[in-house]
XYZ file of C-alpha atoms in Angstrom:
577
model
C -52.846 17.009 26.562
C -53.171 16.081 30.245
C -56.236 15.784 32.481
C -56.619 18.249 35.376
C -57.941 17.503 38.857
C -61.627 17.836 37.968
C -61.432 15.434 35.043
C -61.401 17.941 32.200
C -58.521 18.462 29.762
C -56.307 21.491 29.974
C -55.566 22.690 26.406
C -52.535 24.645 27.604
C -50.733 21.590 28.930
C -49.573 20.187 25.581
C -46.442 18.109 24.966
C -45.133 19.166 21.550
C -43.953 16.495 19.100
C -41.064 17.575 16.883
C -41.803 16.507 13.331
C -38.500 15.733 11.591
C -37.301 13.382 8.897
C -35.854 11.148 11.616
C -39.223 10.992 13.347
C -40.953 9.744 10.209
C -38.072 7.411 9.389
C -38.460 5.705 12.760
C -42.168 5.321 12.149
C -41.461 3.849 8.719
C -39.000 1.311 10.096
C -41.510 0.205 12.721
C -44.120 -0.203 10.030
C -41.688 -2.287 7.964
C -41.017 -4.550 10.946
C -44.786 -5.225 11.016
C -44.889 -5.670 7.216
C -47.178 -2.617 6.962
C -45.816 -1.412 3.632
C -48.510 1.193 3.017
C -47.755 2.926 6.304
C -44.017 2.608 5.718
C -44.375 4.268 2.311
C -46.486 7.030 3.821
C -43.850 7.794 6.451
C -40.977 7.641 3.961
C -42.838 10.170 1.794
C -43.104 12.465 4.816
C -39.379 12.068 5.471
C -38.757 13.200 1.874
C -40.974 16.236 2.432
C -38.936 17.268 5.454
C -35.536 16.593 3.832
C -36.044 16.858 0.054
C -32.313 17.242 -0.613
C -31.334 14.042 1.188
C -31.002 11.310 -1.488
C -31.171 8.588 1.174
C -34.788 9.477 1.941
C -35.682 9.241 -1.733
C -33.904 5.887 -2.050
C -35.808 4.521 0.931
C -39.052 5.495 -0.751
C -37.956 3.963 -4.080
C -37.059 0.758 -2.290
C -40.495 0.419 -0.683
C -42.204 1.124 -3.999
C -40.151 -1.618 -5.607
C -40.913 -4.027 -2.745
C -44.645 -3.444 -3.224
C -44.411 -4.038 -6.981
C -44.856 -0.429 -8.099
C -41.760 -0.522 -10.301
C -42.792 2.434 -12.475
C -43.163 4.750 -9.487
C -39.890 3.447 -8.052
C -38.067 4.316 -11.271
C -39.612 7.775 -11.295
C -38.139 8.401 -7.847
C -34.761 7.013 -8.907
C -34.733 9.190 -12.012
C -35.620 12.204 -9.873
C -32.595 11.460 -7.657
C -30.262 11.369 -10.658
C -31.698 14.448 -12.335
C -32.545 16.698 -9.379
C -30.957 15.511 -6.134
C -27.585 13.761 -6.542
C -26.360 12.782 -10.049
C -23.363 10.971 -8.510
C -25.596 8.198 -7.086
C -24.920 5.933 -10.052
C -26.268 2.912 -8.173
C -29.738 4.256 -9.041
C -29.179 3.007 -12.600
C -28.686 -0.491 -11.230
C -31.907 -0.260 -9.198
C -33.732 1.000 -12.293
C -32.407 -1.959 -14.302
C -33.836 -4.319 -11.683
C -37.213 -2.604 -11.872
C -37.277 -2.746 -15.678
C -36.343 -6.437 -15.607
C -39.204 -7.136 -13.186
C -41.540 -5.351 -15.646
C -40.049 -7.519 -18.470
C -38.864 -4.382 -20.266
C -35.542 -5.972 -21.104
C -34.318 -3.380 -23.603
C -34.679 -0.606 -21.037
C -33.152 -2.825 -18.352
C -30.123 -3.386 -20.586
C -29.824 0.331 -21.289
C -29.922 1.202 -17.561
C -27.471 -1.576 -16.729
C -24.966 -0.456 -19.373
C -25.215 3.110 -18.069
C -24.513 1.814 -14.573
C -21.436 -0.117 -15.732
C -20.131 2.886 -17.656
C -20.731 5.439 -14.899
C -20.296 3.729 -11.539
C -16.711 4.230 -10.308
C -16.840 1.722 -7.452
C -18.337 -1.390 -8.989
C -20.284 -2.109 -5.812
C -22.922 -4.065 -7.773
C -20.568 -5.338 -10.447
C -21.094 -9.049 -9.782
C -24.873 -8.650 -9.686
C -24.760 -6.508 -12.831
C -22.821 -9.192 -14.713
C -25.315 -11.849 -13.623
C -28.201 -9.657 -14.771
C -26.478 -9.050 -18.092
C -26.357 -12.811 -18.693
C -30.093 -13.024 -17.943
C -30.831 -10.175 -20.344
C -28.777 -11.848 -23.092
C -30.946 -14.918 -22.684
C -34.205 -12.951 -22.696
C -33.183 -10.803 -25.678
C -31.698 -13.769 -27.588
C -28.620 -11.773 -28.518
C -25.296 -10.687 -27.021
C -25.304 -7.644 -24.807
C -24.235 -4.356 -26.296
C -20.561 -3.639 -25.673
C -19.866 -1.326 -22.761
C -16.886 0.138 -20.973
C -16.925 -1.021 -17.363
C -15.601 1.979 -15.506
C -15.075 0.179 -12.229
C -12.946 -2.503 -13.915
C -10.156 -0.010 -14.469
C -7.434 -1.110 -12.092
C -9.597 -3.955 -10.755
C -6.910 -6.655 -10.884
C -4.502 -4.508 -8.897
C -7.293 -3.493 -6.540
C -8.159 -7.112 -5.784
C -4.513 -7.776 -4.994
C -4.471 -4.764 -2.677
C -7.571 -6.046 -0.903
C -5.872 -9.398 -0.405
C -2.869 -7.629 1.124
C -5.176 -5.767 3.509
C -6.868 -9.004 4.548
C -3.459 -10.571 5.149
C -2.456 -7.655 7.363
C 0.258 -6.461 4.970
C -0.765 -2.844 5.272
C 2.423 -1.182 4.021
C 2.383 -3.224 0.804
C -1.322 -2.515 0.354
C -0.710 1.221 0.755
C 1.990 1.202 -1.904
C -0.219 -0.623 -4.417
C -3.335 1.426 -3.643
C -1.430 4.686 -3.971
C -0.359 3.601 -7.459
C -3.956 2.700 -8.394
C -5.324 6.013 -7.132
C -2.599 7.904 -8.972
C -3.511 6.211 -12.265
C -7.290 6.188 -11.661
C -8.216 9.239 -9.543
C -11.952 8.455 -9.674
C -11.535 4.852 -8.443
C -13.290 5.556 -5.141
C -13.260 1.969 -3.858
C -9.462 2.056 -4.018
C -9.427 5.387 -2.178
C -11.663 3.990 0.557
C -9.399 0.982 1.006
C -6.351 3.237 0.974
C -7.900 5.255 3.795
C -8.493 2.049 5.771
C -4.914 0.934 5.202
C -3.641 4.270 6.496
C -5.969 3.942 9.461
C -4.787 0.416 10.350
C -1.214 1.697 10.261
C -2.080 4.542 12.616
C -1.734 7.282 9.999
C -5.027 8.864 10.983
C -4.594 12.341 9.512
C -3.672 10.885 6.140
C -6.609 8.475 6.341
C -9.006 11.342 7.026
C -7.672 13.405 4.113
C -8.117 10.418 1.817
C -11.743 10.015 2.881
C -12.200 13.714 2.227
C -11.063 13.094 -1.351
C -13.686 10.337 -1.699
C -16.546 12.456 -0.375
C -15.510 15.435 -2.468
C -16.110 13.320 -5.561
C -19.170 11.482 -4.213
C -20.783 13.081 -1.126
C -23.179 10.154 -0.645
C -20.525 7.400 -0.714
C -21.637 5.108 2.114
C -18.254 3.502 2.742
C -16.638 6.909 2.903
C -19.268 8.298 5.260
C -18.959 5.283 7.559
C -15.179 5.550 7.617
C -15.338 9.273 8.298
C -17.682 8.748 11.250
C -15.191 6.303 12.759
C -12.333 8.734 12.189
C -14.292 11.500 13.927
C -14.834 9.202 16.884
C -11.145 8.373 17.027
C -10.122 12.020 17.203
C -12.829 12.856 19.749
C -14.848 15.152 17.472
C -18.209 14.148 18.936
C -20.120 17.007 17.313
C -19.217 16.003 13.751
C -19.482 12.309 14.601
C -23.006 12.675 15.986
C -24.121 14.777 13.029
C -22.888 12.129 10.618
C -24.214 9.305 12.794
C -27.719 10.809 12.765
C -27.725 10.609 8.981
C -26.341 7.067 8.898
C -28.814 5.845 11.515
C -31.743 6.525 9.158
C -30.094 4.878 6.159
C -31.567 1.627 4.850
C -29.110 0.249 2.255
C -30.295 -1.840 -0.674
C -27.175 -3.901 -1.100
C -26.080 -6.409 1.525
C -22.451 -5.303 1.351
C -23.638 -1.840 2.337
C -25.763 -3.314 5.109
C -22.673 -5.054 6.470
C -20.576 -1.877 6.312
C -23.277 0.125 8.055
C -23.823 -2.550 10.719
C -20.153 -2.759 11.650
C -19.855 1.026 11.663
C -22.821 1.417 13.990
C -21.312 -1.175 16.293
C -17.996 0.672 16.429
C -19.851 3.933 17.130
C -21.685 2.316 20.025
C -25.091 2.257 18.305
C -25.623 -1.390 19.171
C -29.405 -1.428 18.703
C -29.064 -0.262 15.106
C -26.118 -2.595 14.510
C -28.137 -5.521 15.856
C -31.016 -4.767 13.470
C -28.704 -4.649 10.447
C -26.788 -7.797 11.425
C -30.052 -9.720 11.829
C -31.038 -8.591 8.349
C -27.749 -9.976 7.011
C -28.448 -13.360 8.616
C -31.507 -13.729 6.369
C -29.285 -13.568 3.271
C -27.940 -16.888 1.987
C -24.750 -15.238 0.808
C -23.856 -14.224 4.352
C -25.463 -16.584 6.845
C -22.842 -19.312 6.488
C -20.089 -17.104 7.898
C -19.357 -17.791 11.592
C -17.897 -14.314 12.064
C -21.284 -12.788 11.176
C -22.874 -14.701 14.044
C -20.174 -13.328 16.325
C -20.904 -9.780 15.140
C -24.615 -10.304 15.765
C -23.895 -11.824 19.179
C -21.654 -8.881 20.030
C -24.394 -6.403 19.101
C -26.919 -8.433 21.092
C -24.685 -8.607 24.156
C -23.742 -4.940 23.991
C -27.440 -4.022 23.904
C -28.323 -6.348 26.797
C -29.832 -9.247 24.808
C -27.833 -12.013 26.471
C -30.067 -14.939 25.518
C -29.900 -13.910 21.873
C -26.136 -13.440 22.157
C -25.742 -16.948 23.542
C -27.802 -18.358 20.652
C -25.677 -16.635 18.031
C -22.355 -17.631 19.642
C -23.520 -21.251 19.806
C -24.307 -21.079 16.099
C -20.856 -19.592 15.435
C -19.325 -22.482 17.380
C -21.180 -24.983 15.168
C -19.974 -23.309 11.996
C -16.406 -22.882 13.290
C -15.795 -25.772 15.728
C -11.996 -25.270 15.775
C -12.199 -21.652 16.895
C -11.656 -20.683 20.539
C -13.549 -17.401 20.105
C -17.226 -18.492 20.537
C -16.394 -20.713 23.570
C -14.507 -17.831 25.164
C -17.481 -15.474 24.979
C -19.940 -18.197 26.023
C -17.768 -18.724 29.082
C -17.789 -14.970 29.718
C -21.600 -14.988 29.623
C -21.772 -17.863 32.100
C -19.392 -16.161 34.510
C -21.315 -12.913 34.240
C -24.558 -14.676 35.121
C -22.986 -16.460 38.092
C -21.488 -13.265 39.483
C -24.475 -11.093 38.627
C -22.136 -8.504 37.130
C -22.876 -5.821 34.570
C -22.775 -6.487 30.863
C -19.503 -7.377 29.208
C -18.135 -5.123 26.498
C -17.631 -7.225 23.393
C -15.461 -6.268 20.437
C -16.935 -6.719 16.986
C -13.633 -8.139 15.751
C -13.715 -11.911 15.371
C -10.778 -12.597 17.643
C -10.059 -12.797 21.341
C -9.479 -9.637 23.338
C -5.813 -8.751 23.232
C -4.842 -9.921 26.713
C -6.596 -13.264 26.290
C -5.039 -13.625 22.866
C -1.548 -13.286 24.286
C -2.321 -15.878 26.954
C -3.505 -18.212 24.234
C -0.475 -17.634 22.028
C 2.270 -17.393 24.648
C 2.528 -21.136 25.082
C 5.843 -20.705 23.339
C 7.557 -18.045 21.274
C 7.619 -20.168 18.124
C 3.859 -20.630 18.110
C 3.271 -16.933 18.745
C 5.508 -15.987 15.847
C 3.890 -18.493 13.492
C 0.322 -17.481 14.419
C 1.003 -13.775 14.146
C 2.680 -14.130 10.758
C -0.145 -16.220 9.296
C -3.245 -14.647 10.846
C -3.998 -11.087 9.673
C -6.548 -10.592 12.442
C -3.907 -11.274 15.065
C -1.414 -9.019 13.308
C -4.015 -6.278 13.115
C -4.798 -6.614 16.833
C -1.098 -6.221 17.673
C -0.830 -3.073 15.554
C -4.078 -1.770 17.033
C -2.880 -2.412 20.589
C 0.380 -0.639 19.769
C -1.654 2.471 18.996
C -4.470 2.282 21.543
C -3.348 0.070 24.437
C -2.151 1.204 27.838
C 1.627 1.688 28.291
C 2.178 -1.796 29.717
C 0.285 -3.399 26.841
C 2.224 -1.323 24.307
C 5.515 -2.443 25.829
C 4.350 -6.056 25.673
C 3.359 -5.601 22.046
C 6.745 -4.094 21.146
C 8.503 -7.102 22.652
C 6.140 -9.449 20.829
C 6.618 -7.695 17.505
C 10.375 -8.030 17.892
C 9.898 -11.818 17.750
C 7.864 -11.579 14.533
C 10.428 -9.257 12.957
C 9.167 -8.865 9.391
C 8.762 -5.856 7.112
C 5.266 -4.982 8.351
C 6.498 -4.992 11.941
C 9.428 -2.770 11.052
C 7.104 -0.298 9.344
C 4.691 -0.329 12.308
C 7.486 0.401 14.781
C 8.884 3.187 12.611
C 5.425 4.751 12.412
C 5.088 4.433 16.184
C 8.298 6.427 16.618
C 6.768 9.292 14.635
C 3.660 9.424 16.827
C 3.683 12.492 19.122
C 2.832 12.082 22.780
C 4.118 8.532 23.286
C 6.206 8.051 26.459
C 9.970 8.267 25.859
C 10.589 4.849 27.426
C 8.246 3.221 24.899
C 10.014 4.949 22.017
C 13.345 3.765 23.427
C 11.996 0.211 23.489
C 10.776 0.535 19.901
C 14.114 1.916 18.703
C 16.039 -0.864 20.326
C 13.628 -3.500 19.006
C 14.278 -2.140 15.533
C 18.005 -2.258 16.125
C 17.845 -5.842 17.377
C 15.850 -6.804 14.293
C 18.323 -5.012 12.029
C 21.303 -6.585 13.762
C 19.813 -10.076 13.605
C 19.000 -9.683 9.912
C 22.496 -8.406 9.151
C 24.127 -11.292 10.952
C 22.048 -13.768 9.004
C 23.109 -12.109 5.772
C 26.754 -12.126 6.767
C 26.665 -15.824 7.615
C 25.152 -16.697 4.250
C 27.163 -14.230 2.158
C 30.411 -13.757 4.029
C 32.328 -12.229 1.129
C 29.594 -10.057 -0.303
C 30.065 -6.309 0.336
C 27.885 -5.038 3.134
C 24.874 -2.936 2.221
C 24.338 0.164 4.248
C 21.084 0.130 6.158
C 20.462 3.298 8.127
C 16.670 3.531 7.881
C 16.316 3.281 11.636
C 18.948 5.873 12.511
C 16.862 9.046 12.032
C 14.661 7.909 14.902
C 17.529 7.462 17.391
C 18.256 10.087 19.956
C 20.357 12.737 18.201
C 23.425 12.073 20.323
C 23.310 8.325 19.592
C 23.263 9.012 15.886
C 26.006 11.644 16.200
C 28.356 9.097 17.776
C 27.893 6.712 14.877
C 28.235 9.426 12.235
C 31.475 10.717 13.769
C 32.884 7.209 14.174
C 32.151 6.494 10.505
C 34.269 9.498 9.486
C 37.452 7.733 10.655
C 40.129 8.229 7.998
C 41.698 4.836 8.720
C 38.759 2.786 7.432
C 40.321 2.681 3.948
C 38.450 0.419 1.569
C 37.194 -2.041 4.176
C 33.589 -2.772 3.041
C 32.561 -4.062 6.482
C 33.787 -1.063 8.450
C 30.554 0.922 8.759
C 28.411 -2.154 9.267
C 30.660 -3.303 12.106
C 30.312 0.154 13.704
C 26.516 -0.079 13.490
C 26.481 -3.614 14.894
C 28.696 -2.835 17.871
C 27.004 0.463 18.773
C 23.458 -0.906 18.488
C 24.494 -4.009 20.447
C 25.845 -1.835 23.251
C 22.723 0.357 23.408
C 20.416 -2.671 23.322
C 22.239 -4.474 26.124
C 22.349 -1.352 28.290
C 18.653 -0.498 27.894
C 16.998 0.958 29.942
C 20.153 2.061 31.788
C 21.901 3.772 28.891
C 24.341 6.395 30.177
C 24.098 10.025 29.111
C 26.025 10.390 25.851
C 27.442 13.902 26.186
C 31.008 13.547 24.919
C 30.112 12.257 21.452
C 33.697 12.630 20.182
C 34.991 10.442 23.020
C 32.386 7.722 22.403
C 33.023 7.888 18.636
C 36.769 7.498 19.201
C 36.209 4.500 21.488
C 33.826 2.897 18.990
C 36.239 3.413 16.077
C 39.129 2.080 18.192
C 37.260 -1.139 19.073
C 36.173 -1.773 15.488
C 39.713 -1.185 14.257
C 40.952 -3.794 16.721
C 38.239 -6.224 15.655
C 39.216 -5.668 12.026
C 42.894 -6.441 12.821
C 44.178 -2.875 12.570
C 47.241 -1.709 14.548
C 45.856 1.283 16.408
C 46.604 2.810 19.811
C 44.563 4.886 22.231
C 46.786 7.849 21.448
C 46.126 7.549 17.707
C 42.347 7.268 18.184
C 42.378 10.174 20.618
C 44.315 12.387 18.225
C 41.915 11.738 15.360
C 38.896 12.826 17.429
C 40.456 15.558 19.569
C 40.032 13.836 22.934
C 42.389 12.452 25.556
C 43.694 8.839 25.448
C 42.209 8.207 28.905
C 38.750 9.169 27.585
C 39.081 6.683 24.716
C 40.239 3.998 27.140
C 37.393 4.617 29.614
C 34.603 4.536 27.022
C 36.137 1.615 25.140
C 36.244 -0.429 28.345
C 32.569 0.358 29.030
C 31.546 -0.885 25.594
C 33.794 -3.927 25.799
C 32.582 -4.977 29.247
C 28.965 -4.936 28.051
C 29.362 -6.457 24.588
C 32.400 -8.745 24.830
C 33.237 -9.565 28.458
C 35.132 -12.747 27.630
C 38.775 -12.488 26.418
C 39.347 -13.115 22.758
C 41.302 -16.190 21.688
C 43.251 -14.010 19.257
C 45.199 -11.089 20.766
C 45.042 -9.213 17.477
C 41.338 -8.595 18.083
C 41.540 -8.007 21.819
C 41.145 -4.268 22.425
C 42.749 -4.165 25.838
C 46.124 -5.851 25.382
C 47.673 -2.427 24.997
C 48.760 -0.480 28.045
C 49.034 3.262 28.320
């Protein structure tokens, strides 16, 4: 109500307050910040009244009841979730086991814990559950009852896949995770990681479908919901992203791993205030607060929400914990420059590495160091792959050239995936194709030097991504009836043709007369292989004129082999027409 000019209140001038679950959640969080647990519980109960089908609201209420020591009431809420709201929230059994243990009802705690181990597909509290089981064995003075740990199915392979993800070996991780998911369809942690692997490789549609499979089995899966929100943001679906973000913003996870996932997700979605609150909560946990990257994440959230003094404090702490890293000093320097210039806030990435441009400056001291760093550091590798997908055209071109120096299987797979991406400029796809060809040529030459007499192995995996006319030239040249049983014939064709295209880039001529180019290519390779062949013979085989063969052969020769050969048998131009 507002006061009118004569000092009385006007009952018609009322500002309505919309009572929603979010409204009461915000009130509850504020009460928690002031340690007013009674008020927090009151507001969480109201949130449940407004959204009775939302299991998160019930879990928040159960958590407060447990914090205040009302373990019986907390378990009643948890049991209600499992029986009436969302039976798939198997983590409630773990929370119930904790409550029973606090009440010294160890038999019931064991029963709830065994149920959790047998039913939970993700194993998100597996380590804590095993520690609690040891405590219960001690309290009960007997071994624990045998149980089948559902989340252990495929765990060894899953851990290996996680290691591959952390090392930046995304293609290998995808292969292993696909096998795990095929054998264990309800292994949701593996599905979530598979979705992330797809995402890091730029296979966004596949990543989104995989998350859909997770949420179909477990609609309340926090990792899946967080990943889906990020995917929505990537594809520009702001309506679905905001709807999902509203739900996530009122979530208060029990487990610190979930807190970390939610914090990083909120940061990526631009909800820096919420991210900052969750990261600060993580810093109070002894299992997390020794990690310098966590201080960077907290500093990033602080800086992105305008808390520059706090950001400086957290980056200084990161520098103490990680004195060899250049990352905290870089951002501290950015803060100092911003203050001197009086500029607006800097946008800080939550990734614990330098921004891409600065990273290249740091690594480009020499090519050898760049290659070594990128091969060993998965964060750097990931930033290259990310920039290949999301950078501006100049950055993407720089990345393609950089990846050509690294030249390993992951790089090859990333470039092949890039070629399949619609909407990329043709000149960038040309650069990627030729980088792949240079890598293939270099690898083949190494193999030939080490195994000179071993039959060549055909390697055409790159060819489907060439321009159709480039591929057609090579296919027609390979059909030459004079190749006989020469095992190196086709490989020599590939080497010479890819070498010519690479050297000519970006000024590759229009390849219209594919028969003429194929005849010239076959003629040159025949000469290199010591065959007695003439322009007339090559022309007859491909249905073109001898002058056409001569003209195209000279173009290839002048680009790829301008110096005369010391052996006339291999010189293609000793013959006169």
